[in-house]
XYZ file of C-alpha atoms in Angstrom:
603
model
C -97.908 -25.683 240.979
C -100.976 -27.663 240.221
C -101.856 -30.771 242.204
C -100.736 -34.141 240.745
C -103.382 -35.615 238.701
C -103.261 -38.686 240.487
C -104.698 -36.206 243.566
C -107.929 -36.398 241.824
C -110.785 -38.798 242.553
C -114.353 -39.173 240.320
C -117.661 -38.625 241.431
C -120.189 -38.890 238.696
C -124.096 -39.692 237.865
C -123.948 -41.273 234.287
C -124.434 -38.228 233.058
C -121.096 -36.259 233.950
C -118.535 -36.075 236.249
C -116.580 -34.540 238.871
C -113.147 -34.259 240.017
C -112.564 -33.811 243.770
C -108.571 -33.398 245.021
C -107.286 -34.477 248.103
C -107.450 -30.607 249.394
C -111.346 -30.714 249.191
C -111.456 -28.814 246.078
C -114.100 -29.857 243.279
C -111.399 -28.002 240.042
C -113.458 -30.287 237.551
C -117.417 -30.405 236.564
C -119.243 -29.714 233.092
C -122.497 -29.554 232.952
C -125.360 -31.524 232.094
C -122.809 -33.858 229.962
C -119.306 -34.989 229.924
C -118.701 -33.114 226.812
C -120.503 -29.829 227.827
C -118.671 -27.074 228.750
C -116.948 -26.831 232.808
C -118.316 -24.599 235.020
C -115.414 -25.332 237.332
C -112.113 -25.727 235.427
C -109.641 -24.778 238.025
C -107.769 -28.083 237.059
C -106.293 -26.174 233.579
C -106.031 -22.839 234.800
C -106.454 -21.785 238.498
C -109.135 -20.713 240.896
C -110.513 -17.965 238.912
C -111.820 -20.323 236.303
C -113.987 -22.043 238.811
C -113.911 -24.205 242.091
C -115.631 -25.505 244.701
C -113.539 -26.236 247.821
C -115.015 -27.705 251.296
C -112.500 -28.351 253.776
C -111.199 -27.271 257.266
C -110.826 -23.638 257.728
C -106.816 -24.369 258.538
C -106.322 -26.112 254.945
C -104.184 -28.249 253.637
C -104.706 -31.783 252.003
C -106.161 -35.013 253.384
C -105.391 -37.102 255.964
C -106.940 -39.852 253.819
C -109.833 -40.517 252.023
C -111.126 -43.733 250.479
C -114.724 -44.329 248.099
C -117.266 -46.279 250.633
C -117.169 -49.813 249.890
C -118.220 -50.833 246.603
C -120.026 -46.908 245.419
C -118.660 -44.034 243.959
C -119.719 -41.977 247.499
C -116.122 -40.388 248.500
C -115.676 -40.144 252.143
C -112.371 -37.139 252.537
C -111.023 -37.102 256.299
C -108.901 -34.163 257.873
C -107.221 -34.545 260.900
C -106.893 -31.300 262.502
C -106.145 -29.710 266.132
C -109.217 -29.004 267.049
C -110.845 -32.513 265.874
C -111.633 -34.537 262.931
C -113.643 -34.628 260.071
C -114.976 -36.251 257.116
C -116.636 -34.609 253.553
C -118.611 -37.126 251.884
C -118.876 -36.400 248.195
C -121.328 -37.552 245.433
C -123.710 -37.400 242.953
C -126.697 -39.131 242.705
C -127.536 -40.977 239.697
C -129.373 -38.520 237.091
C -132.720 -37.761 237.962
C -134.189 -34.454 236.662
C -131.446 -32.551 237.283
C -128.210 -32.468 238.254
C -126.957 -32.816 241.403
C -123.644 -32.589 243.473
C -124.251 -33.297 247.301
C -121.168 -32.611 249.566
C -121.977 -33.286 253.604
C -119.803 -32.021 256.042
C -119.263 -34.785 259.057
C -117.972 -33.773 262.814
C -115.876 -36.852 263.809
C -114.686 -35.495 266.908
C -113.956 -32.051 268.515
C -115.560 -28.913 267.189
C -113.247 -27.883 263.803
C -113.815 -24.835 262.007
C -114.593 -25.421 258.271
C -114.671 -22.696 255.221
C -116.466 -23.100 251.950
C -115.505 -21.237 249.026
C -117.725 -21.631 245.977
C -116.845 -19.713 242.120
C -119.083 -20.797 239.281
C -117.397 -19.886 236.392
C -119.489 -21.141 232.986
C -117.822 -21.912 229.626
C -115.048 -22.883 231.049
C -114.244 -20.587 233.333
C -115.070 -17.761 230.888
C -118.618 -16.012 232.323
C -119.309 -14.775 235.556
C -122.569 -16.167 236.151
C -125.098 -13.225 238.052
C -125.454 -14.409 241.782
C -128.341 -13.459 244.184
C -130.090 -14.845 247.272
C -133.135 -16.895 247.538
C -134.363 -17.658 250.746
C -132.168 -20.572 251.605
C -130.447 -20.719 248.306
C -128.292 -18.998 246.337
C -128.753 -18.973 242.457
C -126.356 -18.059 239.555
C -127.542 -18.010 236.106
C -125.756 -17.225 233.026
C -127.326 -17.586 229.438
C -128.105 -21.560 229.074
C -127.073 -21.959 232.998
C -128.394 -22.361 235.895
C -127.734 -23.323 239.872
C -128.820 -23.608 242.706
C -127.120 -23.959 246.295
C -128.877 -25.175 249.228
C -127.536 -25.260 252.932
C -129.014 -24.354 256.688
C -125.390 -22.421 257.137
C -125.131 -18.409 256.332
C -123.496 -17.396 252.590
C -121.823 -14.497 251.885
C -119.865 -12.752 249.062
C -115.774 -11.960 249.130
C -114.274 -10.906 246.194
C -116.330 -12.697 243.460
C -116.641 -16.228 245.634
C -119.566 -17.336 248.196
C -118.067 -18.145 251.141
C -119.376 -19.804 254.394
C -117.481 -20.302 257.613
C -119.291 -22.726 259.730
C -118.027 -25.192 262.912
C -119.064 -28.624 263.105
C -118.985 -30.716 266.098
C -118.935 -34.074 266.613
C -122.216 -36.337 265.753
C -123.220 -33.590 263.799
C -124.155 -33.176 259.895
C -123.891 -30.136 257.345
C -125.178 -30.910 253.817
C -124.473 -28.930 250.731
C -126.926 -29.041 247.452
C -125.119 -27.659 244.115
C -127.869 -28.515 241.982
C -127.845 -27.679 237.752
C -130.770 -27.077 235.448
C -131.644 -25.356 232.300
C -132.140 -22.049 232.892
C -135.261 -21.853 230.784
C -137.040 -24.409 232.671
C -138.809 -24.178 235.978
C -136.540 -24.590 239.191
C -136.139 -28.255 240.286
C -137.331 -29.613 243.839
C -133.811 -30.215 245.615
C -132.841 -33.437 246.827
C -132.886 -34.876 250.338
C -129.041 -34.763 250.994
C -129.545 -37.496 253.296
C -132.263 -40.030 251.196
C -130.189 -39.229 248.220
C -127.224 -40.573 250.131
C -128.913 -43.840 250.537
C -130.275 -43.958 247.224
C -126.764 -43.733 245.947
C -125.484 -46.087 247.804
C -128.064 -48.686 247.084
C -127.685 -47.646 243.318
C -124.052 -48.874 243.520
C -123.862 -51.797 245.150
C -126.897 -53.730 243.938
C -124.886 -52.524 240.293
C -121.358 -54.059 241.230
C -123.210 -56.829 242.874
C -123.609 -58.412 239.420
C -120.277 -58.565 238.562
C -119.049 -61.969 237.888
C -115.598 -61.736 238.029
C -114.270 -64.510 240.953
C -110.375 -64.308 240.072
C -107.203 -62.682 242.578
C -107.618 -59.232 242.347
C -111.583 -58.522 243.070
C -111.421 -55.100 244.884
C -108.924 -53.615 241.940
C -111.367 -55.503 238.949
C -114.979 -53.664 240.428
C -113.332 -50.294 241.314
C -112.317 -50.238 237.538
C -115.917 -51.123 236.685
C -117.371 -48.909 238.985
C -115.633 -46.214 237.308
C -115.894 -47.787 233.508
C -119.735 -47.357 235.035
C -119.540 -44.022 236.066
C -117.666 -42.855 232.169
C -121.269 -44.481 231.016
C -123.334 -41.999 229.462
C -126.636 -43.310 230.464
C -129.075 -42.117 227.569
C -126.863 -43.531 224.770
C -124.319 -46.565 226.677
C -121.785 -44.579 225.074
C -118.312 -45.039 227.448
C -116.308 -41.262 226.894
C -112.769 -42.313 226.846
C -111.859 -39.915 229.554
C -113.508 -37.344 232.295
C -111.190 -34.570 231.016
C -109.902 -32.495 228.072
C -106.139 -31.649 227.933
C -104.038 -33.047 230.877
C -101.476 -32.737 229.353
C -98.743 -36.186 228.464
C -95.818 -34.828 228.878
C -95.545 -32.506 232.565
C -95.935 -28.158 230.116
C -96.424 -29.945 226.847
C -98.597 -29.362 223.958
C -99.905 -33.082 223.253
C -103.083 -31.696 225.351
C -106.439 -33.706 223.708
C -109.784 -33.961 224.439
C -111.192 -37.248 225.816
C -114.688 -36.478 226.405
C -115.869 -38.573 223.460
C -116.032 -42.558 222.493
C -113.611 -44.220 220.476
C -114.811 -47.286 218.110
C -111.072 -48.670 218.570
C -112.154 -49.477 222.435
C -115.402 -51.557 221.278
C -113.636 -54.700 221.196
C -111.361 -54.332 224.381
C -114.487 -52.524 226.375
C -116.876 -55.325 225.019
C -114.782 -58.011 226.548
C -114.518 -55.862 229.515
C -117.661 -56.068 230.325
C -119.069 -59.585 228.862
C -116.151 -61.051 230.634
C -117.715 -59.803 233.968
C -121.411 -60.487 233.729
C -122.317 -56.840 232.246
C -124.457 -57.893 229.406
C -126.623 -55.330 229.986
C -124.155 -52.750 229.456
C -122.242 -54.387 226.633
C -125.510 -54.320 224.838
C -126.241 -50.572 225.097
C -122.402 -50.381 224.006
C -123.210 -52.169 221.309
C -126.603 -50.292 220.343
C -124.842 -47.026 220.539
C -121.781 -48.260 217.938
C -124.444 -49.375 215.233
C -125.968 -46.266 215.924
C -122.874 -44.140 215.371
C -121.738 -46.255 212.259
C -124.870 -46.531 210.287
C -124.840 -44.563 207.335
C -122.139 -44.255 204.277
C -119.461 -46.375 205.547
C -116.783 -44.345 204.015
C -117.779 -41.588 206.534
C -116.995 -44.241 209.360
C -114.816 -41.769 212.161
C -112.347 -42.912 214.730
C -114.969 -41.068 217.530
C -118.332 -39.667 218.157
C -119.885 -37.697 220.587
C -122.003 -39.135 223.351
C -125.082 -39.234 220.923
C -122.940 -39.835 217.753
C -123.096 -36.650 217.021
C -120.216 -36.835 214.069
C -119.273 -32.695 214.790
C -116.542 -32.385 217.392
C -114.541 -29.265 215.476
C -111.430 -28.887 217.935
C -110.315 -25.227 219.465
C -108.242 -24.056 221.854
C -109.414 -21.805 224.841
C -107.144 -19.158 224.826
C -107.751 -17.876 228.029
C -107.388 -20.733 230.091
C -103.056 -21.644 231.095
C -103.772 -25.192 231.290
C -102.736 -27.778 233.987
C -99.268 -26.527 234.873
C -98.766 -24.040 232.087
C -99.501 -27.065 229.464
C -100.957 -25.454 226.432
C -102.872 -25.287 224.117
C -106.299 -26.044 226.278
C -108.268 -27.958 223.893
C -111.753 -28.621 223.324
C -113.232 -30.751 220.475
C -110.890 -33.435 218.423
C -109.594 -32.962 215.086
C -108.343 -36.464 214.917
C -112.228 -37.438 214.238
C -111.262 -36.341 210.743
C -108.760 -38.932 210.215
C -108.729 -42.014 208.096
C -107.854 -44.851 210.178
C -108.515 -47.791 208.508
C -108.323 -50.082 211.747
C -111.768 -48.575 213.074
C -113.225 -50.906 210.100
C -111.649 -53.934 211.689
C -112.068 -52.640 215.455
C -115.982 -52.546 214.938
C -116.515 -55.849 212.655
C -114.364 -57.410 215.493
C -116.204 -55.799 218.291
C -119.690 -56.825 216.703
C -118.405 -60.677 215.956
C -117.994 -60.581 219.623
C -121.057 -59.802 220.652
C -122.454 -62.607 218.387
C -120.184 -64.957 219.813
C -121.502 -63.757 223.503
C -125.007 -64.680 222.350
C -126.189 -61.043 222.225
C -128.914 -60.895 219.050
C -128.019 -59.941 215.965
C -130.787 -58.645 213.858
C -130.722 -58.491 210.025
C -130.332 -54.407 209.729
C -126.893 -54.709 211.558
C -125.322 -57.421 209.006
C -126.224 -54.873 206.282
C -124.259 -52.010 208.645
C -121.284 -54.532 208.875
C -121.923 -55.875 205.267
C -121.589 -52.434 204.061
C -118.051 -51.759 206.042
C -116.782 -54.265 204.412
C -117.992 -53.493 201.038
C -115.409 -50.270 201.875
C -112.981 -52.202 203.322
C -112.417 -54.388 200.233
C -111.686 -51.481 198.371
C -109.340 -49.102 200.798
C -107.747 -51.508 202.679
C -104.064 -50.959 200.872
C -104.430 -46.996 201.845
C -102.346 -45.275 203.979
C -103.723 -43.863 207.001
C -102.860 -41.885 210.270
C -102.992 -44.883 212.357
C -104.675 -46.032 215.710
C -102.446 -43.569 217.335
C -104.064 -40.455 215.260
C -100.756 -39.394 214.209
C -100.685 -35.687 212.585
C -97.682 -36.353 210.180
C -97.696 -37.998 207.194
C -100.041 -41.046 206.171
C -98.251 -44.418 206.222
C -99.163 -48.041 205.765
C -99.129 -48.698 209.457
C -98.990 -52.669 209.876
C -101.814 -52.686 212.882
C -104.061 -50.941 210.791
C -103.559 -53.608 208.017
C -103.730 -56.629 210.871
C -107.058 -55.232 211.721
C -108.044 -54.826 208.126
C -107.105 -58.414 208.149
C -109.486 -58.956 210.898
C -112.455 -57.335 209.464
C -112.184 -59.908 207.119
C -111.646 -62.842 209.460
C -114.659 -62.119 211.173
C -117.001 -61.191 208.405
C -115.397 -65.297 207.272
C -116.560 -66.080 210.789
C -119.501 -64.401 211.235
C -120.863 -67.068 207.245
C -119.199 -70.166 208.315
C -119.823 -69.980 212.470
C -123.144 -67.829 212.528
C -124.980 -68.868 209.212
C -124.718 -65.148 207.792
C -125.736 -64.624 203.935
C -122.099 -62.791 202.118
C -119.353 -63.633 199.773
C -117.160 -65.619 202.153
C -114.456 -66.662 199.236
C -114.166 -63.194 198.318
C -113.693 -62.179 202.149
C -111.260 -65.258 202.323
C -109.477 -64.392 199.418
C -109.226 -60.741 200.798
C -107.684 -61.734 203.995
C -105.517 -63.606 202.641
C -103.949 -60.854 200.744
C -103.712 -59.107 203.722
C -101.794 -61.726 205.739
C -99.493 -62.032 202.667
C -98.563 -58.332 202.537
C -98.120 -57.681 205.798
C -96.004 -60.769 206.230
C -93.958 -59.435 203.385
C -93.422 -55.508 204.007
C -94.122 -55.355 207.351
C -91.856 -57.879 208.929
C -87.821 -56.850 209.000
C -86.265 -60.745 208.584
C -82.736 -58.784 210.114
C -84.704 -57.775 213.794
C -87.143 -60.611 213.216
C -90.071 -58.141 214.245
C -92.976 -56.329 213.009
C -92.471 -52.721 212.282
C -94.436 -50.071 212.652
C -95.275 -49.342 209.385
C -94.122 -50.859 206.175
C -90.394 -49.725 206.091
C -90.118 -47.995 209.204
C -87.430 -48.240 211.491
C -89.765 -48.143 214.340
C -91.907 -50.144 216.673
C -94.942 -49.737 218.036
C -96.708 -51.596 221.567
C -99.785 -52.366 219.109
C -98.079 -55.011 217.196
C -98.638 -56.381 220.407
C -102.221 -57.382 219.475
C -100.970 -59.338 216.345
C -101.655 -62.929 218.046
C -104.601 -61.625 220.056
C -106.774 -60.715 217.285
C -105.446 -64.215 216.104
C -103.350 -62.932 212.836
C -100.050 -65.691 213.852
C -100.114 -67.749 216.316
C -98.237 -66.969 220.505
C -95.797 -69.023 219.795
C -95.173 -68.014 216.003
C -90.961 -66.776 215.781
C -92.228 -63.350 214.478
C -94.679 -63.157 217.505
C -91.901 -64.190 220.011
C -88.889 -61.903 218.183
C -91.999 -58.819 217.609
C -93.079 -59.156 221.676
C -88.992 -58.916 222.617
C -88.453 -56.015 220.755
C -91.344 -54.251 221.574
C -89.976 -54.648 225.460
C -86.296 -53.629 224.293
C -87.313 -51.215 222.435
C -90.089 -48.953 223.535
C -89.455 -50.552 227.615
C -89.004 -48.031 229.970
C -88.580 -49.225 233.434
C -90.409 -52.206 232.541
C -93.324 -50.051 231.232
C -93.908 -49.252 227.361
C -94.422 -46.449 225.478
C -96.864 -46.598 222.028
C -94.115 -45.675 220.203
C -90.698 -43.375 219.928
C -92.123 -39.952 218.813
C -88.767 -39.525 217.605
C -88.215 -42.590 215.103
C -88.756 -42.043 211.193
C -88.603 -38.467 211.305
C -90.746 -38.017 214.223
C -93.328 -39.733 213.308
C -96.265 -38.164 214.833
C -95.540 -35.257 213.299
C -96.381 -33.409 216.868
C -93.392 -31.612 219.154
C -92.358 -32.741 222.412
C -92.717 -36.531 224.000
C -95.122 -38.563 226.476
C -94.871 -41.092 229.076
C -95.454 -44.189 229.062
C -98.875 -45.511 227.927
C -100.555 -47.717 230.528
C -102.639 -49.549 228.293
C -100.065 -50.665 225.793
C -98.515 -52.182 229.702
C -101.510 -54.433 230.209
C -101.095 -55.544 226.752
C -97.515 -56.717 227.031
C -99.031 -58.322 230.272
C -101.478 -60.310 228.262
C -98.816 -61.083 225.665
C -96.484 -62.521 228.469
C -99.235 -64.853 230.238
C -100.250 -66.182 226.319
C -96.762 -66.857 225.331
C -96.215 -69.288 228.980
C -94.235 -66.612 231.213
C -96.965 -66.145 233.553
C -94.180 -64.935 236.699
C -93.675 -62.090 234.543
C -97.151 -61.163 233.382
C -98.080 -61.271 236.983
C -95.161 -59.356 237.990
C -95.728 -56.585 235.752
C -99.303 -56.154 236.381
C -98.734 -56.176 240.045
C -96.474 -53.416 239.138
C -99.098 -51.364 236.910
C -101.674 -51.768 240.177
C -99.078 -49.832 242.294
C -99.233 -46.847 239.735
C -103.171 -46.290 240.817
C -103.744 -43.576 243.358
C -105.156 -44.169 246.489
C -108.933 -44.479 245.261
C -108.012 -47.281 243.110
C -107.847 -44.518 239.255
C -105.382 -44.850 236.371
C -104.788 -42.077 233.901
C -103.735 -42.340 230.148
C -99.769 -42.172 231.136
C -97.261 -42.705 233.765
C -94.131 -40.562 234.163
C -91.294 -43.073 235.755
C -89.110 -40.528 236.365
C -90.826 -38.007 237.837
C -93.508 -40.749 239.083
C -96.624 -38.964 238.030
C -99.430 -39.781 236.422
C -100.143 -38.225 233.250
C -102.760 -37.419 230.477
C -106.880 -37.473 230.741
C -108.452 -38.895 234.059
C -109.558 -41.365 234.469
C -108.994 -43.675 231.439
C -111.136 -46.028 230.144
C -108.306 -47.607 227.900
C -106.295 -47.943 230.844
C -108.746 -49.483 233.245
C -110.558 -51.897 230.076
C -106.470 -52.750 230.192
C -106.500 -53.631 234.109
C -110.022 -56.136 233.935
C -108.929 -57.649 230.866
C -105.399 -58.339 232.103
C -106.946 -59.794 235.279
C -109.499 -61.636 233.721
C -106.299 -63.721 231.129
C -104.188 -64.099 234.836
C -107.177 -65.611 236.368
C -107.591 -68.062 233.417
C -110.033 -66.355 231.002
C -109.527 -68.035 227.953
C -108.336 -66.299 224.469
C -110.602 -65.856 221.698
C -109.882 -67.998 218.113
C -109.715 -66.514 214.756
C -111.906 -67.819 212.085
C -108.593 -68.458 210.354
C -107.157 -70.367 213.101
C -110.316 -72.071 213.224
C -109.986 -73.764 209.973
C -106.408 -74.399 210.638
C -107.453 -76.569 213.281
C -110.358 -77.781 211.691
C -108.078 -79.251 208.676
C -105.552 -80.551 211.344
């Protein structure tokens, strides 16, 4: 059986990342980028397909481990007979090359300790060819290359490099893994010890500008620490996920790949990040999603690659069993096909925001956003797959129509507010239309709710956002009778799911079902706070803080039953969800519609 995905914690240089378990065993790493392919990839198959474990020569998992205060530097512990000692994990922020520097710590007594190491490129699909070079030991294969540096002897047993070493107390055993092109020259290797302090200094002089002062500090910077560390550093584009196919139901087939960056997160992941002080970082966000969008805004995608690259052609990898038998593995995203018509609303929204935060707008990005909305005038009444990329049929989901509606809100806004040249009756007149139709099909009067989509005997947790992006008011009846069914409904154990796979003729058109989603969670925590029942919000979110593991990481899902976490690791959805959520419980104020705006205006 595989470990529980919640045994996993990050390391990463803002380039990539790494996934260390609690048994000392790196089963996660792609190199140079998120999205490249692993060359460990244990964590969907087994130890064939590539590992790097560090640990006491006796095994077994941790007696604890913890991230040193305010870093991403992991600090492992074992307890053992003969002593104690600590692995301290991490990778320095990109220079050159890449790096992955693992220490070995005597603590007390003298404790035998084993290292097994099996690079396995593409995904645990070439055996790389291995030799000795003086101190090192490099492994190349095509594109590839690595190098290993450490004072202790290597050998070779049965396709692994293996050392078996003793550390006593006081004393220190570094470990270089270090990753280059293997066309260019070999890289100087890093000072274990002065890249240590490096990457601590990195870290803490970063979270040392966050400005969040509300209850729940040490949960709010370990999810921006991580939001950091999902930061692809060349670009500011924020990957959704570290991971491809964790699978969201425990040997199920809804297995995606994260490794990309969603335009539906802009808004959330913008307020994220403004809300804290990280204007910096919100900017490159928002220089990477003008990027990604310009061109012919009818080619707009639901995700890009860490570039924009628009190409993400999905595949599975046969070979691989996936995390607990879960298959297919998948690499790529076939979803980035899909029309979903709420991306048009997601990134006018997202953008409006940024102007309200005071971030510069400059003339060539109205004519990006004038241009979305010269599509979204006329494909606004389409069907689409919806912001949960659904594979069955097209419907006229009602969030993707509310976000329509806010497109147009905020291009209304973005004249009347900001001064912006455009045809603000016509956008009026628009969202008005909007708000009338969805009022009218996609409102049952019998349930008094939204539906999902227009007709459907289902609900989904994003008709949540109906008041937040301002479309009726908290205390509207429809809000109030939509929020109660969504928790009747779609509840489980207090927690929600997006939606019942089953309703409407399974809906998803996908076989199979999923937890429940942890971001939809801190929605219905926001949505309790706004509508005055603050003892609940607070109650549930204390709730959703317990489902982290022990380094402070949320996945995409929870499993009540079986009380796992599920889905890609970790998710940016779900920790945008938890600093957001804190941020309204600590008193961050809602944003106001344009529309509500003038409401109050003519009051």
């Amino acid at each position: 059986m595989p470990l529980p995905i919640e045994d996993y914690a990050l390391l990463g240089d803002l380039h990539t990342a790494a996934l260390v378990a609690r048994d000392g065993s790196i089963d996660w790493l792609c190199l140079p980028r998120f999205d490249s392919p692993a060359c460990f990839a244990a964590l969907l198959d087994d130890e064939g397909a590539g590992h790097w474990r560090l640990a006491p020569a006796s095994g077994g998992t941790a007696a604890r481990r913890r991230y040193r205060d305010d870093t991403l530097i992991l600090e492992t512990e074992w307890d053992t007979p003969e002593g104690t000692v600590r692995v301290v994990d991490f990778m320095p922020p990109r220079g050159k090359s890449a790096d992955v520097v693992r220490v070995v710590e005597g603590r007390s007594g003298r404790v035998p300790m084993r290292m097994d190491l099996r690079l396995r490129f593409d995904y645990g699909g070439i055996v790389p060819w291995v030799r000795r070079d003086g101190r090192d030991l490099t492994a190349i294969a095509g594109p590839d290359a690595t190098w290993l540096r450490t004072d202790v002897p290597l050998r070779d047993v049965d396709g692994s490099t293996v050392a078996e070493f003793t550390v006593a107390e006081g004393e220190r055993v570094p470990f270089v893994l270090t990753w280059q092109a293997s066309h260019l020259p070999r890289p100087t290797p890093v000072d274990p010890m002065a890249a240590l302090a490096g990457t601590e200094q990195f870290w803490r002089a970063w979270i040392g500008g966050c400005a969040y002062d509300g209850r729940w500090p040490q949960a709010v910077r370990r999810a921006l620490i991580t939001l950091k560390a999902l930061t692809y550093a060349p670009t500011g584009g924020i990957v959704a996920a570290a991971t491809t196919s964790l699978p969201e139901q425990l040997g199920g087939s809804r297995n995606w790949d994260y490794r990309y960056c969603w335009l539906r997160d802009a808004t959330f992941t913008l307020q994220a990040l403004l809300g804290t002080g990280y204007v910096d970082e919100a900017k490159a966000w928002r220089e990477w999603l003008l990027r990604a969008v310009a061109g012919d805004p009818a080619d707009l995608q639901i995700m890009y690659a860490l570039d924009g690259t628009r190409r993400i052609p999905e595949q599975t990898l046969d070979w691989l069993d996936g995390y607990g038998g879960a298959h297919p593995v998948r690499i790529g995203n076939g979803a980035a096909e899909q029309l979903q018509l709420d991306v048009w609303g997601e990134v006018l929204d997202g953008l409006q925001l940024s102007r309200e935060a005071g971030i510069a707008a400059t003339e060539a990005a109205w004519d990006v956003q004038r241009a979305l909305l010269d599509f979204l005038e006329g494909n606004w009444r389409q069907p689409d797959n919806g912001l949960w990329e659904v594979r069955g049929p097209r419907r006229n989901f009602v969030h993707s129509k509310v976000m329509a509606w806010a497109g147009f809100d905020r291009a209304v806004a973005a004249v009347r507010r900001h001064g912006l040249d455009g045809p603000v009756d016509r956008w009026q007149a628009h969202r008005d239309a909007v708000h009338a139709e969805v009022c009218a099909r996609g409102f049952d009067a019998d349930r008094n709710t939204f539906t999902q989509f227009y007709g459907s005997a289902g609900l989904d947790a994003a008709l949540l956002l109906i008041p937040r992006v301002g479309f009726l008011p908290w205390a509207d009846p429809r809000v109030v009778g939509t929020v109660d069914a969504v928790q009747r409904e779609l509840g489980v154990d207090g927690f929600l799911r997006r939606y019942r796979p089953d309703n409407d003729d399974q809906v998803d058109g996908l076989p199979g079902g999923e937890g429940v989603f942890l971001a939809c969670t801190f929605w219905l925590v926001d949505a309790l706070q706004n509508m005055g029942r603050g003892r609940e919000a607070e109650e549930l979110f204390t709730r959703l803080l317990d489902l982290r593991n022990d380094v402070g990481l949320l996945s995409e899902e929870y499993d009540p039953v079986a009380r796992r976490q599920l889905g890609n690791t970790p998710q940016a959805f779900s920790l945008v969800g938890l600093v957001n959520s804190a941020r309204q419980l600590s008193g961050a104020s809602t944003r106001t519609s344009a529309s509500q705006a003038e409401q109050q205006t003519h009051a």
